[in-house]
PDB file of C-alpha atoms in Angstrom:
ATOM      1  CA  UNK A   2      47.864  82.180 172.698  1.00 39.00           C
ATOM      2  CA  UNK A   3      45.478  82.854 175.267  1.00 44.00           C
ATOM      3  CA  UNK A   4      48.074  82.172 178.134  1.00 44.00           C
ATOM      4  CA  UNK A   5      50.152  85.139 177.702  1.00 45.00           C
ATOM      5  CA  UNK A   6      51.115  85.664 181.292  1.00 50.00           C
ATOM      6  CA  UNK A   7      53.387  89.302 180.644  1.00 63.00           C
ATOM      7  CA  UNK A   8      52.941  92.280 178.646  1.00 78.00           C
ATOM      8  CA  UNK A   9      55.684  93.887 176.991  1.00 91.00           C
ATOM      9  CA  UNK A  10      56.464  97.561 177.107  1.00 97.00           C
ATOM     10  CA  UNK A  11      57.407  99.693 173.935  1.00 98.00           C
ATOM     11  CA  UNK A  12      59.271 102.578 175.089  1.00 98.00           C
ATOM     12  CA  UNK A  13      59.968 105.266 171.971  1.00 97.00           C
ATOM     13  CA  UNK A  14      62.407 107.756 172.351  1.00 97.00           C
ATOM     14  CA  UNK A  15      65.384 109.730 170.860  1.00 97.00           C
ATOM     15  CA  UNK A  16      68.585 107.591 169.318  1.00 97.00           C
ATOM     16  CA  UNK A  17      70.677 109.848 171.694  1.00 97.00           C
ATOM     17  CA  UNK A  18      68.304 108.429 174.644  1.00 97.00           C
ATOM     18  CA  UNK A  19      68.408 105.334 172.892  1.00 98.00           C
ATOM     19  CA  UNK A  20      72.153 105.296 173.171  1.00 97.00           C
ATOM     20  CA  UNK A  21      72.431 105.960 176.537  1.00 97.00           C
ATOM     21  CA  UNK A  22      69.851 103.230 177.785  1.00 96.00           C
ATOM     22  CA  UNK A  23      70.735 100.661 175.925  1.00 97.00           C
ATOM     23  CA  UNK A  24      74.748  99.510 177.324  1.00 95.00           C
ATOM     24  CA  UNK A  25      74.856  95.482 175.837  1.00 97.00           C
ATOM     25  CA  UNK A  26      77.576  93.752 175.248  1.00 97.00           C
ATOM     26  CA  UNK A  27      78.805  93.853 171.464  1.00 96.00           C
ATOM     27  CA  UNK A  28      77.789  90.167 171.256  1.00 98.00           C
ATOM     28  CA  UNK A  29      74.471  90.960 172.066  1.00 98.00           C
ATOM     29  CA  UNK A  30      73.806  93.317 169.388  1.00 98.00           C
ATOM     30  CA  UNK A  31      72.785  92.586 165.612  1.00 98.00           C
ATOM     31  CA  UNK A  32      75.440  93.950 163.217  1.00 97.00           C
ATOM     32  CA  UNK A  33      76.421  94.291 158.943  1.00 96.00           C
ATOM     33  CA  UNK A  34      75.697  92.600 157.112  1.00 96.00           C
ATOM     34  CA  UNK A  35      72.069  92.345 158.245  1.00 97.00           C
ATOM     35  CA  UNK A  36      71.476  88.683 157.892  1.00 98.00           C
ATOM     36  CA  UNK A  37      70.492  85.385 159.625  1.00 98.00           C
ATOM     37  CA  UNK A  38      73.897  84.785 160.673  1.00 97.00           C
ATOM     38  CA  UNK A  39      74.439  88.067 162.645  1.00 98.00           C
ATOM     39  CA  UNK A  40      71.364  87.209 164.662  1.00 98.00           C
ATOM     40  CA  UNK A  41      71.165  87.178 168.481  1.00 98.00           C
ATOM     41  CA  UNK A  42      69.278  84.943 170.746  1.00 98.00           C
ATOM     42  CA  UNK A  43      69.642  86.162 174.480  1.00 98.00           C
ATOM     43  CA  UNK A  44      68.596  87.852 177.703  1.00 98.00           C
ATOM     44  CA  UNK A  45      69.126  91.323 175.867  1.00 98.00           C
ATOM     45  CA  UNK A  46      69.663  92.317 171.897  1.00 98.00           C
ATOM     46  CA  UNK A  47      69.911  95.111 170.268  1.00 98.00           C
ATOM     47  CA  UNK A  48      70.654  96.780 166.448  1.00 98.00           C
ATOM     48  CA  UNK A  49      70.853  99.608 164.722  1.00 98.00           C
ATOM     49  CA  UNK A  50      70.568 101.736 161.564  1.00 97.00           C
ATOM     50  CA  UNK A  51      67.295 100.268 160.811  1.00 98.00           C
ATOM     51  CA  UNK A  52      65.903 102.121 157.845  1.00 96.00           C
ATOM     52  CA  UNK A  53      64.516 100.228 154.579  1.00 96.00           C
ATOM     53  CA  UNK A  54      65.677  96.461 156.632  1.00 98.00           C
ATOM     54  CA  UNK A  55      63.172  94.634 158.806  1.00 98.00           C
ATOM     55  CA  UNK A  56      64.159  93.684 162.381  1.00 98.00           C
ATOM     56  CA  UNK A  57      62.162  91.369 163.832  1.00 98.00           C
ATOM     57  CA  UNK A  58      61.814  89.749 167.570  1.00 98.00           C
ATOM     58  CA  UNK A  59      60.485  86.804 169.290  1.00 98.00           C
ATOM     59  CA  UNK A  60      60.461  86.496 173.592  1.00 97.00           C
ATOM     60  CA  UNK A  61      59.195  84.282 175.469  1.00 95.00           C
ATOM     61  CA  UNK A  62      59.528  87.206 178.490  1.00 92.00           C
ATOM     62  CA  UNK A  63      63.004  85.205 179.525  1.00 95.00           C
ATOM     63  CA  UNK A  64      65.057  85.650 176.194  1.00 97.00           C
ATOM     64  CA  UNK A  65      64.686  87.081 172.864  1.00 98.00           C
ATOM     65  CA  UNK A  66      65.777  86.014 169.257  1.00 98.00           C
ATOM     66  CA  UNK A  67      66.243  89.127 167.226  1.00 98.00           C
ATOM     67  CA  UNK A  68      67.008  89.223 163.621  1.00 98.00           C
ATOM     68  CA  UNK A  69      67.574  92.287 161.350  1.00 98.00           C
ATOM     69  CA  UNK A  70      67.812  91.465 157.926  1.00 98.00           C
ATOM     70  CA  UNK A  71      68.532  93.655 154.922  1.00 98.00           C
ATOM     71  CA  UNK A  72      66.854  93.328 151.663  1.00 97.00           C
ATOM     72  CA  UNK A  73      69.352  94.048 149.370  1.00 95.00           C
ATOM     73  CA  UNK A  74      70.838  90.835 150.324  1.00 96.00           C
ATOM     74  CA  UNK A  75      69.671  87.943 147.886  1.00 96.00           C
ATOM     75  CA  UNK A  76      70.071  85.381 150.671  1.00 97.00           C
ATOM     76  CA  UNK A  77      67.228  87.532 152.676  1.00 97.00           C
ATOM     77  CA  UNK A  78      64.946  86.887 150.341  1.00 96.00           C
ATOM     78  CA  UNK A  79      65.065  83.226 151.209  1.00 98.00           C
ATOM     79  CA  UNK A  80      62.118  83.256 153.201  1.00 98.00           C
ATOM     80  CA  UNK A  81      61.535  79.220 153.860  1.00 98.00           C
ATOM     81  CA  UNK A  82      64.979  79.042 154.797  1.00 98.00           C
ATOM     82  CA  UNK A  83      64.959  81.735 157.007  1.00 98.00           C
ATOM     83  CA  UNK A  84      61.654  80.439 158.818  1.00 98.00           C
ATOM     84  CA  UNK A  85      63.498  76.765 158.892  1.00 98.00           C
ATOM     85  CA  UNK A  86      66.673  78.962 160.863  1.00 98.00           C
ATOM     86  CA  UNK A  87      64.068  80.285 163.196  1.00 98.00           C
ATOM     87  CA  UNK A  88      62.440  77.017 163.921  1.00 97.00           C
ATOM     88  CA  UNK A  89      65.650  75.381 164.862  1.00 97.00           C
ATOM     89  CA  UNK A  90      66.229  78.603 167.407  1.00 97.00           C
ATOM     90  CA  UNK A  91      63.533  78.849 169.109  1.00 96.00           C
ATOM     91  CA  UNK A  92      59.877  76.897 170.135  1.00 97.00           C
ATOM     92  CA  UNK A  93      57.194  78.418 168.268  1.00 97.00           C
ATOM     93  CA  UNK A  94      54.632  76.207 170.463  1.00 96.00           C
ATOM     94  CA  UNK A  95      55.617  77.857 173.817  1.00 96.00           C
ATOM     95  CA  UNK A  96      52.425  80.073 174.634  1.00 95.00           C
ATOM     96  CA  UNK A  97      54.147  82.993 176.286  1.00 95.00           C
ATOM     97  CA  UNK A  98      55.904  83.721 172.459  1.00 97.00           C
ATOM     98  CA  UNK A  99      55.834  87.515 171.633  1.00 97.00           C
ATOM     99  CA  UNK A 100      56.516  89.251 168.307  1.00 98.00           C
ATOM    100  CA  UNK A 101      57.954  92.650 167.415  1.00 98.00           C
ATOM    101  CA  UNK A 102      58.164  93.661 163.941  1.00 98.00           C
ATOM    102  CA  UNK A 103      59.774  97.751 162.394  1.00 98.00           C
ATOM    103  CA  UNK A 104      61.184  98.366 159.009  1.00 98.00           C
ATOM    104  CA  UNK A 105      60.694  98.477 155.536  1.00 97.00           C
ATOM    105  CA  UNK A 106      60.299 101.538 153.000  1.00 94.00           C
ATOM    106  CA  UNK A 107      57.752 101.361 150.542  1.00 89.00           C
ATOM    107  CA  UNK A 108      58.937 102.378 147.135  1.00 85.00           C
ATOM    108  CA  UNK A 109      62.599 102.911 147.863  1.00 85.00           C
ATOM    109  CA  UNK A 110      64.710 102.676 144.510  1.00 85.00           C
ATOM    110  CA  UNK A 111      67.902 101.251 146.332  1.00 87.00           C
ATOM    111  CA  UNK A 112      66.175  98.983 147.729  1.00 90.00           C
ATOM    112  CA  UNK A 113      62.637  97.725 145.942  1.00 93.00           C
ATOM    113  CA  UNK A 114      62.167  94.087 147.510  1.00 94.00           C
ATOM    114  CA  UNK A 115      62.488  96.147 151.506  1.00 96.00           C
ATOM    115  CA  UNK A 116      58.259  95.449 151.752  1.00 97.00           C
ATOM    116  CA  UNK A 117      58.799  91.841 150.744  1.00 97.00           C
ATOM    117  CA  UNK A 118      61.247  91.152 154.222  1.00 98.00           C
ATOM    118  CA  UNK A 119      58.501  92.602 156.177  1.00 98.00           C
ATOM    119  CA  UNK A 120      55.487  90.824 155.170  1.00 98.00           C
ATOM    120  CA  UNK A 121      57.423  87.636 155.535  1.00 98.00           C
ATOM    121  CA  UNK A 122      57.876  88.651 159.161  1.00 98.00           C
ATOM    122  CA  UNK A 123      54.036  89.340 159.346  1.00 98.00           C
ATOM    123  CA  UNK A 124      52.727  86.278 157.422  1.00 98.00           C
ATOM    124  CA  UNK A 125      55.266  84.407 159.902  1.00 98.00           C
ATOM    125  CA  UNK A 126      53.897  85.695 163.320  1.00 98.00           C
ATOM    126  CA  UNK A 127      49.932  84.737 161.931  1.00 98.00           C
ATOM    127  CA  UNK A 128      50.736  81.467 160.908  1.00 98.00           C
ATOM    128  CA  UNK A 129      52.210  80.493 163.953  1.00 98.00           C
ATOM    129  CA  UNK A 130      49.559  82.713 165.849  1.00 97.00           C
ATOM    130  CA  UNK A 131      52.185  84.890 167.494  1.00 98.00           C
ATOM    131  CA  UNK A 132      50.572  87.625 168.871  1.00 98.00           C
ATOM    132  CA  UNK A 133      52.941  90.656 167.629  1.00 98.00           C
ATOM    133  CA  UNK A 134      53.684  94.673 167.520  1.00 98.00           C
ATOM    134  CA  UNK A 135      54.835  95.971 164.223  1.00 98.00           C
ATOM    135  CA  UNK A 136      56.267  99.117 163.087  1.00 98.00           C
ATOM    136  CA  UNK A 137      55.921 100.160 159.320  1.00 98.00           C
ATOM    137  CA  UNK A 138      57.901 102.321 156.959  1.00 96.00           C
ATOM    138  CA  UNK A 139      57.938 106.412 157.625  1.00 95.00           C
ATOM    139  CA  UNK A 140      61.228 107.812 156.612  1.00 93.00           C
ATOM    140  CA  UNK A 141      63.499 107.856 159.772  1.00 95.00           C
ATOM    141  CA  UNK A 142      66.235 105.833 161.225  1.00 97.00           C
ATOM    142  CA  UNK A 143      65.521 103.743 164.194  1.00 98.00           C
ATOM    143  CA  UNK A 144      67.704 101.362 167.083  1.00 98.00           C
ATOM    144  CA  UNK A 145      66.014  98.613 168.874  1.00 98.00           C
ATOM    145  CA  UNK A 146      66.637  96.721 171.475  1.00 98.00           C
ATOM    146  CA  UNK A 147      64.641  94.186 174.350  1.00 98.00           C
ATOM    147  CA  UNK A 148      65.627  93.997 178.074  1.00 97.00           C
ATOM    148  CA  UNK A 149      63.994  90.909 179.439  1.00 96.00           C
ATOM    149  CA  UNK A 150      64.865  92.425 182.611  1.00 95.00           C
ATOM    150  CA  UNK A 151      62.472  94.749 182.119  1.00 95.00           C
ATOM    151  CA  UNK A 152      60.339  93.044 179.330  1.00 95.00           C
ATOM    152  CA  UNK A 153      60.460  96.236 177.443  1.00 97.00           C
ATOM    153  CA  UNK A 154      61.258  97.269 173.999  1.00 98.00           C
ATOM    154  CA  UNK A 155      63.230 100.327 173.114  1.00 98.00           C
ATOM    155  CA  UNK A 156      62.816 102.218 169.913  1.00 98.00           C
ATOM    156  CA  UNK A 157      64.943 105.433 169.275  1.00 98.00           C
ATOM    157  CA  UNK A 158      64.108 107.138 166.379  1.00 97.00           C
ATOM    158  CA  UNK A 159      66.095 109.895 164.420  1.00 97.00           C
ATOM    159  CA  UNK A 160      62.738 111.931 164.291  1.00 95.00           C
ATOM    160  CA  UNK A 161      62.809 112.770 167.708  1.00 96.00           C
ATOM    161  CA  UNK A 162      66.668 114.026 167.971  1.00 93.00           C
ATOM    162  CA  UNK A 163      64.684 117.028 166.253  1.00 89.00           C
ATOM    163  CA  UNK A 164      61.364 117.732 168.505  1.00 91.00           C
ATOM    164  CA  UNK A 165      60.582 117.403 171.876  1.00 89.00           C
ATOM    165  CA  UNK A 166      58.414 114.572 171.669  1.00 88.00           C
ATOM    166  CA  UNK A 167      56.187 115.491 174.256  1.00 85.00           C
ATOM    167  CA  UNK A 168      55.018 118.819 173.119  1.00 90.00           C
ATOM    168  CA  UNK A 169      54.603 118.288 169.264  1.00 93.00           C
ATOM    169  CA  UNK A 170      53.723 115.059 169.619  1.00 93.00           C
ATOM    170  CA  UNK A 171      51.735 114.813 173.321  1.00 92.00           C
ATOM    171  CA  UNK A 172      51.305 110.595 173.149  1.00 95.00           C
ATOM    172  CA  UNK A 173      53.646 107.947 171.764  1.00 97.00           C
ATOM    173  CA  UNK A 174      50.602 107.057 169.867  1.00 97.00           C
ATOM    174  CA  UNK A 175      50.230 110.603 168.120  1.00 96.00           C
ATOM    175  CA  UNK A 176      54.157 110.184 167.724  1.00 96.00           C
ATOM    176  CA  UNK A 177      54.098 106.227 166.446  1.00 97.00           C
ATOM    177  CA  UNK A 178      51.539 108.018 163.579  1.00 96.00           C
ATOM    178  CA  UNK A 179      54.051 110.754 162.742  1.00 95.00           C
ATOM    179  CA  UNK A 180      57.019 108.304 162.498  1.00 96.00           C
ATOM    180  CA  UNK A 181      55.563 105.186 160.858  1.00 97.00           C
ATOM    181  CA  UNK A 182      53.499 104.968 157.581  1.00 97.00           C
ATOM    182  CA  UNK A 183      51.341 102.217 159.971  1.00 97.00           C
ATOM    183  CA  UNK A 184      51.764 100.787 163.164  1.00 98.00           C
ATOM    184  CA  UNK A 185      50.040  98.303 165.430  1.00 98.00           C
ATOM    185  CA  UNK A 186      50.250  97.876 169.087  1.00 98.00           C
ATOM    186  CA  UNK A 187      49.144  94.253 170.188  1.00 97.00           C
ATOM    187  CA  UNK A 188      46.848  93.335 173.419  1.00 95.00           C
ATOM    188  CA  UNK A 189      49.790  92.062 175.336  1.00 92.00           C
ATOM    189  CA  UNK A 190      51.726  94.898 174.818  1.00 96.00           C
ATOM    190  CA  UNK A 191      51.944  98.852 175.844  1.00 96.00           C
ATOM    191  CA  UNK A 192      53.117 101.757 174.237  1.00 97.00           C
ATOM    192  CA  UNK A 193      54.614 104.311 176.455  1.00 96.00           C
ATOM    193  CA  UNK A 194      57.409 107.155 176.254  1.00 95.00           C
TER     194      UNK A 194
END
């Protein structure tokens, strides 16, 4: 992994921001019910609604494979065949791979297996030494999406339809620690607003 040749961006902003930004087609977007099959390999992808799911991303800079998966779902909790679906998508040897990881709720009643979707996603990205971003819990609503146009990630999160980020918050990082339970930014990428 030492030939990354691009760093991402990880822009975090409002869902009404969000929604104004990010204009793909409906194909390229991840939709119910929140399993493999809904994925979206492309130049651009987006979803929504994340909240106790895991969305996860791989790029290679050109395209992205994005996958939101809900763990109420028995068949998301398939994890070998859900890394076999991933293999067959997408080259896990190519050196310019990227991850992105945000979901899960820890301790959510509806929904008690949401931690076990995400730590598949991180065990995943280390054993195929994907160098990776990830997003954890907090209690807000978020969209993604990736332009490879712009290499760039987009979070909107419902938090920030409330505040103006920039005063109560002053740094995505101070805002990234107010949203998320945990969060991790990795070398090849950079956190902005």
């Amino acid at each position: 992994m030492d030939n990354i040749s691009f760093q991402s961006r990880i822009k975090i902003t409002d869902i009404t921001s969000f929604n104004k930004e990010v204009r793909f087609p409906k194909k390229n977007y991840v939709n119910y019910p929140w399993t493999k099959k809904e994925s979206v390999l492309a130049d651009n992808a987006a979803t929504t609604g994340v909240f106790d799911c895991t969305a996860a991303g791989l790029t290679d800079g050109i395209r992205v494979f994005l996958l939101h998966l809900c763990p109420t779902f028995e068949e998301n909790k398939n994890f070998k065949n859900i890394e076999n679906f991933i293999r067959k998508k997408i080259d896990l040897s190519d050196s310019n791979l990227q991850g992105f990881i945000l979901g899960s709720k820890n301790q959510n009643l509806d929904s008690p297996d949401s931690p076990l979707v995400f730590d598949f996603f991180e065990k995943f990205m280390q054993k195929f030494n994907i160098p990776y971003s990830s997003f954890r819990g907090g209690n807000f609503i978020h969209n993604i999406a990736y332009s490879s146009s712009k290499d760039e990630w987009v979070i909107g999160s419902s938090l920030l339809e409330h505040v103006d980020k920039k005063t109560v918050f002053t740094s995505p990082e101070k805002a990234c620690e107010k949203i998320f339970d945990k969060y991790k930014i990795a070398e090849c990428d950079e956190l902005y607003w």
